[in-house]
PDB file of C-alpha atoms and ligand atoms in Angstrom:
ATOM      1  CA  UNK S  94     -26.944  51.701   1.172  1.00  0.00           C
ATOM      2  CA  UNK S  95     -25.471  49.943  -1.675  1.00  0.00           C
ATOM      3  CA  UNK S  96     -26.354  50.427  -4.933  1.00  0.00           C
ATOM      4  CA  UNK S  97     -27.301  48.131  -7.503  1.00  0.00           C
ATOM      5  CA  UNK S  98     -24.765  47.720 -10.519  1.00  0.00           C
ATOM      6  CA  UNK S  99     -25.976  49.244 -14.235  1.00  0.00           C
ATOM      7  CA  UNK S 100     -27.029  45.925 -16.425  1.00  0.00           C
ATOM      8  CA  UNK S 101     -28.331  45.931 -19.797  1.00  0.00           C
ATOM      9  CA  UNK S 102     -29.873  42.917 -21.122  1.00  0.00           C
ATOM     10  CA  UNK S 103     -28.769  41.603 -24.762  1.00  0.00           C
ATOM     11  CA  UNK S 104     -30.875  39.143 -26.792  1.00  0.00           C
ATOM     12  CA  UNK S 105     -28.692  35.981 -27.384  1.00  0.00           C
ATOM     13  CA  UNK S 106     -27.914  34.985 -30.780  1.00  0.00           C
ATOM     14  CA  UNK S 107     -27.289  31.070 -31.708  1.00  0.00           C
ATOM     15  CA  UNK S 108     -23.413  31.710 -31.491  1.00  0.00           C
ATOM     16  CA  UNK S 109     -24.215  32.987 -27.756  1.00  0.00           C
ATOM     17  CA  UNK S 110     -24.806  29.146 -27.140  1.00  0.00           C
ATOM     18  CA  UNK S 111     -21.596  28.295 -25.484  1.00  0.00           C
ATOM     19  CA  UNK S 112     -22.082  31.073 -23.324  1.00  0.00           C
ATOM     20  CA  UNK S 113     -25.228  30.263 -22.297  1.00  0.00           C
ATOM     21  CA  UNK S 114     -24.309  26.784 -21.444  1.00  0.00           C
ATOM     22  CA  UNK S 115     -21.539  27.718 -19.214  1.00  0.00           C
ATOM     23  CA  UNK S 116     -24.271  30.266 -17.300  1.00  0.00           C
ATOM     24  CA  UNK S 117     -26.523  27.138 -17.444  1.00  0.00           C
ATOM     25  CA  UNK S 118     -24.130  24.617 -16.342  1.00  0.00           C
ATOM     26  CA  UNK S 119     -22.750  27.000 -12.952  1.00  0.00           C
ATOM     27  CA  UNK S 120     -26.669  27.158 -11.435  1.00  0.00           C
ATOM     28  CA  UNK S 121     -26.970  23.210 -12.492  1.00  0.00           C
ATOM     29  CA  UNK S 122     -28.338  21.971  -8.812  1.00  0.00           C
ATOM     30  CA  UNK S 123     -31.302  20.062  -7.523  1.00  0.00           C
ATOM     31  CA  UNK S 124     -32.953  23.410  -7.517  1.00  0.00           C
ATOM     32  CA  UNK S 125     -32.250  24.316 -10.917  1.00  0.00           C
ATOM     33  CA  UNK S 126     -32.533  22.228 -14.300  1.00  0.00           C
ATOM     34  CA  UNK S 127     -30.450  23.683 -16.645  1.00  0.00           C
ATOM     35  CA  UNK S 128     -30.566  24.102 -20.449  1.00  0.00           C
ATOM     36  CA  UNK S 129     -27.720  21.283 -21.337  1.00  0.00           C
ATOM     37  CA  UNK S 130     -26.017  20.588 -24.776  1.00  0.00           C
ATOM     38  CA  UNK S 131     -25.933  22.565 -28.210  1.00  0.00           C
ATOM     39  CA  UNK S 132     -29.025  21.301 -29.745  1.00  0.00           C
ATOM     40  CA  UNK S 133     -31.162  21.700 -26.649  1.00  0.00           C
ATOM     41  CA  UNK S 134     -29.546  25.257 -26.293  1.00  0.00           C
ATOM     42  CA  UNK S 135     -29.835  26.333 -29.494  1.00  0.00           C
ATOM     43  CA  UNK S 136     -33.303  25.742 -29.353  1.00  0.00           C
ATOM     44  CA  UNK S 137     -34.279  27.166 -26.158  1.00  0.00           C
ATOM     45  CA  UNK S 138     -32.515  30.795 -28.238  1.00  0.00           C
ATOM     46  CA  UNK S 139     -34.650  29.871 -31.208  1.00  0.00           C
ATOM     47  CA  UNK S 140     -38.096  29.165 -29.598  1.00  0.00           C
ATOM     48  CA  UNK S 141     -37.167  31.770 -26.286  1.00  0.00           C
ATOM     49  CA  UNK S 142     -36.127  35.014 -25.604  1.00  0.00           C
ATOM     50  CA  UNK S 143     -32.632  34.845 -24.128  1.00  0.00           C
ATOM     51  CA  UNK S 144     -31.225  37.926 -22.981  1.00  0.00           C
ATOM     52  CA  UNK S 145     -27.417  37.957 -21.961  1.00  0.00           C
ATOM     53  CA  UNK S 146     -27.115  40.384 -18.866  1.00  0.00           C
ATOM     54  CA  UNK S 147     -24.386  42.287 -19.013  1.00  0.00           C
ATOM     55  CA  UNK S 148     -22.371  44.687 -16.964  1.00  0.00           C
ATOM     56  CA  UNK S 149     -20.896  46.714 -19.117  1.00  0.00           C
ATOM     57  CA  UNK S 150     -19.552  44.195 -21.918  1.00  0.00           C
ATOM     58  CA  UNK S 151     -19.203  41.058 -19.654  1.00  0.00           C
ATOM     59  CA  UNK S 152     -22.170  38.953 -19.843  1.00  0.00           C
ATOM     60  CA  UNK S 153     -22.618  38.056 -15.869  1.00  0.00           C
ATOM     61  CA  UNK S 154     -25.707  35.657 -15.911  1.00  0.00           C
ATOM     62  CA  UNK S 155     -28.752  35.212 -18.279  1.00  0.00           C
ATOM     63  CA  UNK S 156     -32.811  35.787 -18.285  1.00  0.00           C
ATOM     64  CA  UNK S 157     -35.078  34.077 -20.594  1.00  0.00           C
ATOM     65  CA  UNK S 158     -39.051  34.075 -21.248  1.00  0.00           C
ATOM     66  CA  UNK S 159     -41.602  31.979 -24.095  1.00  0.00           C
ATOM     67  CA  UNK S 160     -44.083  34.093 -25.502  1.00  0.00           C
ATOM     68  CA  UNK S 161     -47.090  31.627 -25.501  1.00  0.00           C
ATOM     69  CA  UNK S 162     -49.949  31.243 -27.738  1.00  0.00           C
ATOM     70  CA  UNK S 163     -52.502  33.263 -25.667  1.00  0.00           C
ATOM     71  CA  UNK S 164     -50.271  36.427 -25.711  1.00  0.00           C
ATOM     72  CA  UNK S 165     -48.994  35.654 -21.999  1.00  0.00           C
ATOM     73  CA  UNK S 166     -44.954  35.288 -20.970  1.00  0.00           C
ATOM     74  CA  UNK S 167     -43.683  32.191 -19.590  1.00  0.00           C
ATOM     75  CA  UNK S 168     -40.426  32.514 -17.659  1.00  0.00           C
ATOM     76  CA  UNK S 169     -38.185  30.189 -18.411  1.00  0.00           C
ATOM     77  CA  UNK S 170     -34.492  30.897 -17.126  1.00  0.00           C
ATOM     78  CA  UNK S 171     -32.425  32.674 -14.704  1.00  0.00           C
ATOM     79  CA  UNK S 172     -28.875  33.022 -13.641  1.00  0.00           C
ATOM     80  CA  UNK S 173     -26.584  35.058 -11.790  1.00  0.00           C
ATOM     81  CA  UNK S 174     -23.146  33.981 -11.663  1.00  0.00           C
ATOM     82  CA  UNK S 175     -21.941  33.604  -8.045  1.00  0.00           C
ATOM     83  CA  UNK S 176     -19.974  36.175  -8.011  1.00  0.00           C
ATOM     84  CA  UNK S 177     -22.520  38.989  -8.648  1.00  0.00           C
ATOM     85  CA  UNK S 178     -25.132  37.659  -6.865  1.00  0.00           C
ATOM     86  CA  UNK S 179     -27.000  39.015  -3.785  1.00  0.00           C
ATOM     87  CA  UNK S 180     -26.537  43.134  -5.327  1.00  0.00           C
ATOM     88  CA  UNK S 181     -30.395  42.917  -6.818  1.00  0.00           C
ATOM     89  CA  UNK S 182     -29.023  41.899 -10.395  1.00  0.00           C
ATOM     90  CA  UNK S 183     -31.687  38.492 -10.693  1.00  0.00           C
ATOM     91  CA  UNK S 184     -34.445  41.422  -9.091  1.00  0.00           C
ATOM     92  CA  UNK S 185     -33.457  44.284 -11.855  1.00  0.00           C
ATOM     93  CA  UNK S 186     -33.416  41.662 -14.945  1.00  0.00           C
ATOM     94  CA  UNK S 187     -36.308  40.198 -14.651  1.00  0.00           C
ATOM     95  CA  UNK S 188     -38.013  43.789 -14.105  1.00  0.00           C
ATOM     96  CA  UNK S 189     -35.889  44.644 -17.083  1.00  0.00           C
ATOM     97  CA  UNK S 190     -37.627  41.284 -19.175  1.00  0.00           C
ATOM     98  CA  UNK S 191     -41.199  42.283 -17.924  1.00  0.00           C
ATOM     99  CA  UNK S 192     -40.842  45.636 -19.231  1.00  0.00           C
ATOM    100  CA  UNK S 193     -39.489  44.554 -22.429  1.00  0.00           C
ATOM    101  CA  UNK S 194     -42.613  42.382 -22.874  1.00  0.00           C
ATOM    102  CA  UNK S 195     -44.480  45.132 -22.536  1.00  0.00           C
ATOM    103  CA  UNK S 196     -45.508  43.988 -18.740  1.00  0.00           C
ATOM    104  CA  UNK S 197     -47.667  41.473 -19.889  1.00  0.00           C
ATOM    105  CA  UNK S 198     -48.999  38.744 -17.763  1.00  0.00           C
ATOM    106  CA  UNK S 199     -46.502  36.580 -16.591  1.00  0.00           C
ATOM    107  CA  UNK S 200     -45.944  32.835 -15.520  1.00  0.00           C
ATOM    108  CA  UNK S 201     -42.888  31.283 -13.966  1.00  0.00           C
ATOM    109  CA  UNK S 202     -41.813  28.314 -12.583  1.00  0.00           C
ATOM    110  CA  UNK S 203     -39.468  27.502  -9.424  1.00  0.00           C
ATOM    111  CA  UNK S 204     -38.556  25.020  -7.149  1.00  0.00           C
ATOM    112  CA  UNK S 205     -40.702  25.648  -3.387  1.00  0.00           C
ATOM    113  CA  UNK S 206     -36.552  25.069  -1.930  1.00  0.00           C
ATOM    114  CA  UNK S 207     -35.736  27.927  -4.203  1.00  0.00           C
ATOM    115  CA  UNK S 208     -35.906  30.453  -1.393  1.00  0.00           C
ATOM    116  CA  UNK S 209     -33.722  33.243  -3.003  1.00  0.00           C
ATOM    117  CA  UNK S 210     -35.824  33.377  -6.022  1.00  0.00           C
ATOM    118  CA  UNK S 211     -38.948  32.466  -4.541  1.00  0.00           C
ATOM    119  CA  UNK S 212     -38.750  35.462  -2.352  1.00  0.00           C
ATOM    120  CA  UNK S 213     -37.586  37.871  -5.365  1.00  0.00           C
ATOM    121  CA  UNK S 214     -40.490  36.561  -7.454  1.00  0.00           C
ATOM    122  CA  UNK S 215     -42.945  37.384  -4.465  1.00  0.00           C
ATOM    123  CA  UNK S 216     -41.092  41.062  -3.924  1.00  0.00           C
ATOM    124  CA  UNK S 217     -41.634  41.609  -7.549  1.00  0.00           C
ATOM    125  CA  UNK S 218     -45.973  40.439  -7.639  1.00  0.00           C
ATOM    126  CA  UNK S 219     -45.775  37.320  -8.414  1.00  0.00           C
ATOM    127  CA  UNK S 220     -48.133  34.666  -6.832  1.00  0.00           C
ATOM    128  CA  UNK S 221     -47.820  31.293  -5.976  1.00  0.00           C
ATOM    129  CA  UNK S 222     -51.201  29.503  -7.957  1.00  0.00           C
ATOM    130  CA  UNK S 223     -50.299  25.579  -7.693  1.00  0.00           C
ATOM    131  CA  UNK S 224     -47.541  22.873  -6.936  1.00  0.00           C
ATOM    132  CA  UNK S 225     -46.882  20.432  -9.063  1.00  0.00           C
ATOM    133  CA  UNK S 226     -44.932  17.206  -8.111  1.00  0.00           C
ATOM    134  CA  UNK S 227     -42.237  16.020 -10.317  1.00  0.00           C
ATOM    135  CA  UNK S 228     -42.699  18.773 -12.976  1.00  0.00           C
ATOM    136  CA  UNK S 229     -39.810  18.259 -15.266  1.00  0.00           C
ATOM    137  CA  UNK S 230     -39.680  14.677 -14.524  1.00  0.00           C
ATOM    138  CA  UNK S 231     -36.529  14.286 -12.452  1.00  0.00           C
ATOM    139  CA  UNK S 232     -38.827  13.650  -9.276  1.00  0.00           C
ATOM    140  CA  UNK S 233     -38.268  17.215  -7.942  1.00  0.00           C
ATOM    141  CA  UNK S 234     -41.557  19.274  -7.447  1.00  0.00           C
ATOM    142  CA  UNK S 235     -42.160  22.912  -9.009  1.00  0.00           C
ATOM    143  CA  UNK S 236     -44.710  25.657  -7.600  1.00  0.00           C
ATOM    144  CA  UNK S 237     -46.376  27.513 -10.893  1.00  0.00           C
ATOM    145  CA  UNK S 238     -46.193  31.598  -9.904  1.00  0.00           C
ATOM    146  CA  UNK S 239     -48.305  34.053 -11.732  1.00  0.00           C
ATOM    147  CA  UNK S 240     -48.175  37.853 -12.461  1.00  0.00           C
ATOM    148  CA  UNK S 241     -50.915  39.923 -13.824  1.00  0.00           C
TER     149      UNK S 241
HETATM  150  C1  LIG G 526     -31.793  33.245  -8.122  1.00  0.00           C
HETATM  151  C2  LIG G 526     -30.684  34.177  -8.587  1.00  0.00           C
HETATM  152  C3  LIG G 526     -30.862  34.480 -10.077  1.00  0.00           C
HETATM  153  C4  LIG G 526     -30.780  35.482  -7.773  1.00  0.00           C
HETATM  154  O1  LIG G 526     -29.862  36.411  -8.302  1.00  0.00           O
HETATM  155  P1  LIG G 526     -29.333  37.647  -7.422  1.00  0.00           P
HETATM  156  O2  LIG G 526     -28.746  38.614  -8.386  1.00  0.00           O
HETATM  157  O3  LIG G 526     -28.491  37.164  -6.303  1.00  0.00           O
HETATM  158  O4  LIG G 526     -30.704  38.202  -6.816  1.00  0.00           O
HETATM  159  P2  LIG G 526     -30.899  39.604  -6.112  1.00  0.00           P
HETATM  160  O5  LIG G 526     -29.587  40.144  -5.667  1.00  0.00           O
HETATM  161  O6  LIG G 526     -31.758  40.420  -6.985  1.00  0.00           O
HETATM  162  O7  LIG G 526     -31.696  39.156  -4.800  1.00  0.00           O
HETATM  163  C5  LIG G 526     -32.946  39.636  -4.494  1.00  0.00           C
HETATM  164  C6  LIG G 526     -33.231  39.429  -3.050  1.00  0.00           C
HETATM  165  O8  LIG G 526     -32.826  38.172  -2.538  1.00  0.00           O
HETATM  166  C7  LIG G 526     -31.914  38.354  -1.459  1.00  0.00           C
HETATM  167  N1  LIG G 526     -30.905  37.349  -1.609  1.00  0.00           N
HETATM  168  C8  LIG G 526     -30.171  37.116  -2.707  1.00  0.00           C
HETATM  169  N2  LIG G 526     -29.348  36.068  -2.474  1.00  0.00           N
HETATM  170  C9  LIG G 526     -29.589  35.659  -1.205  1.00  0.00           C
HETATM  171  C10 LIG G 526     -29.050  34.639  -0.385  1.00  0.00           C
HETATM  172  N3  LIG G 526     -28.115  33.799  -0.836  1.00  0.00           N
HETATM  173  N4  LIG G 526     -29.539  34.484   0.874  1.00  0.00           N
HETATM  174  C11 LIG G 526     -30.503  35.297   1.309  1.00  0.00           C
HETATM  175  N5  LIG G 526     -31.037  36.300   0.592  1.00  0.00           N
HETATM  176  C12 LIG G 526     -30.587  36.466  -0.660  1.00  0.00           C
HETATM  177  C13 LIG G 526     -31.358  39.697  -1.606  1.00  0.00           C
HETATM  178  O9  LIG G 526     -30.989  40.222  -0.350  1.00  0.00           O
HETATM  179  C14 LIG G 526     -32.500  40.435  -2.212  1.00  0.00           C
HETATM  180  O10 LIG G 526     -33.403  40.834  -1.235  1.00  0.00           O
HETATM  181  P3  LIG G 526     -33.744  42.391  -1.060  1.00  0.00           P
HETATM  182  O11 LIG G 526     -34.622  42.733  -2.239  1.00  0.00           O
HETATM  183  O12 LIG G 526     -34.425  42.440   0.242  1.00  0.00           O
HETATM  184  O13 LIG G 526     -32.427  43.087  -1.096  1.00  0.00           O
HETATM  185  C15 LIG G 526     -29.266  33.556  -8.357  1.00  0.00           C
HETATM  186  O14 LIG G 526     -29.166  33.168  -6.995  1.00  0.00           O
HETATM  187  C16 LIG G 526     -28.998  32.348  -9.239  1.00  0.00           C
HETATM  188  O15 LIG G 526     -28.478  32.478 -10.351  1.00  0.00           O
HETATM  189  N6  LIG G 526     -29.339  31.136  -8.746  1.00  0.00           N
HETATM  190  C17 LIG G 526     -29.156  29.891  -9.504  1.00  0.00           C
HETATM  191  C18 LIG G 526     -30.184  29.760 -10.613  1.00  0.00           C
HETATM  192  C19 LIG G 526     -31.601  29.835 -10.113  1.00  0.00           C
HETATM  193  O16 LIG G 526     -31.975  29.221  -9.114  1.00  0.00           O
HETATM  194  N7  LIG G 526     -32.427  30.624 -10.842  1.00  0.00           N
HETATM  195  C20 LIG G 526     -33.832  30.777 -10.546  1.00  0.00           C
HETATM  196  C21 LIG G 526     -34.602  29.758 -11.284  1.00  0.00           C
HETATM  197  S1  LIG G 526     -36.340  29.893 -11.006  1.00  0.00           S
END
């Protein structure tokens, strides 16, 4: 059985921007709506909490969540860069996020052709509640999960 590699998770600082972006820009796809340009990336690390995810020192993909007004998380990023993908990193970090917001309930968003992290989302609790067409406005339809 293989085992899954040791991450830690980092909290992204506004000179992690260019970083981000490049984690950002590899998962752009119809699936995924990235984070794009400084401003809008410096203020998803302002008004989120970005974690780099690291193994060891190199930061190998990203996980983000919005703490809401009514206490609950909102889910609003992850990536995986190709290459490490498929060893349970996307699983472990956003188990990793959950517990560092103290498990709270949880809301995500992701695209019903999202299979991969559809079905990691599911693994981990989370359940589908509604679809929503064209949810970011680029004509592509989300489904809304929830955790409690
Ligand atoms: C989604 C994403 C973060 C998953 O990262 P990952 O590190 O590969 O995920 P994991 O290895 O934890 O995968 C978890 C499960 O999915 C399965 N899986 C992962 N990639 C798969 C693939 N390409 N095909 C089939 N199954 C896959 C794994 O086997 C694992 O199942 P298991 O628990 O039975 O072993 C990564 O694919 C990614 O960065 N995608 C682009 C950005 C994106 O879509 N983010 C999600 C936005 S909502």
């Amino acid at each position: 059985m293989n085992t899954i590699p040791k991450i830690t998770l980092k909290r992204c600082k506004n000179d992690d921007w260019q970083i981000v972006e490049k984690m950002e820009k590899v998962a752009k796809s119809r699936l995924f709506s990235p984070f794009e340009g400084e401003k809008k990336i410096k203020e998803y690390i302002r008004k989120s909490e970005v974690y780099m995810i690291l193994k060891g020192d190199d930061p190998i993909g990203t996980v983000s969540y919005e703490v809401k007004k009514d206490g609950h998380i909102l889910f609003n990023g992850l990536v995986v860069l190709p290459k490490y993908r498929k060893r349970g990193i996307g699983s472990t970090a956003i188990q990793k996020a959950l517990k560092r917001a103290g498990n709270r309930k949880a809301e995500l968003i992701v695209h019903p052709e999202n299979t991969v992290a559809l079905i990691i989302y599911l693994k981990l609790g989370f359940k589908i509640k509604s679809w929503k067409d064209n949810y970011f406005g680029d004509g592509e339809s989300r489904l809304i999960l929830w955790k409690d």
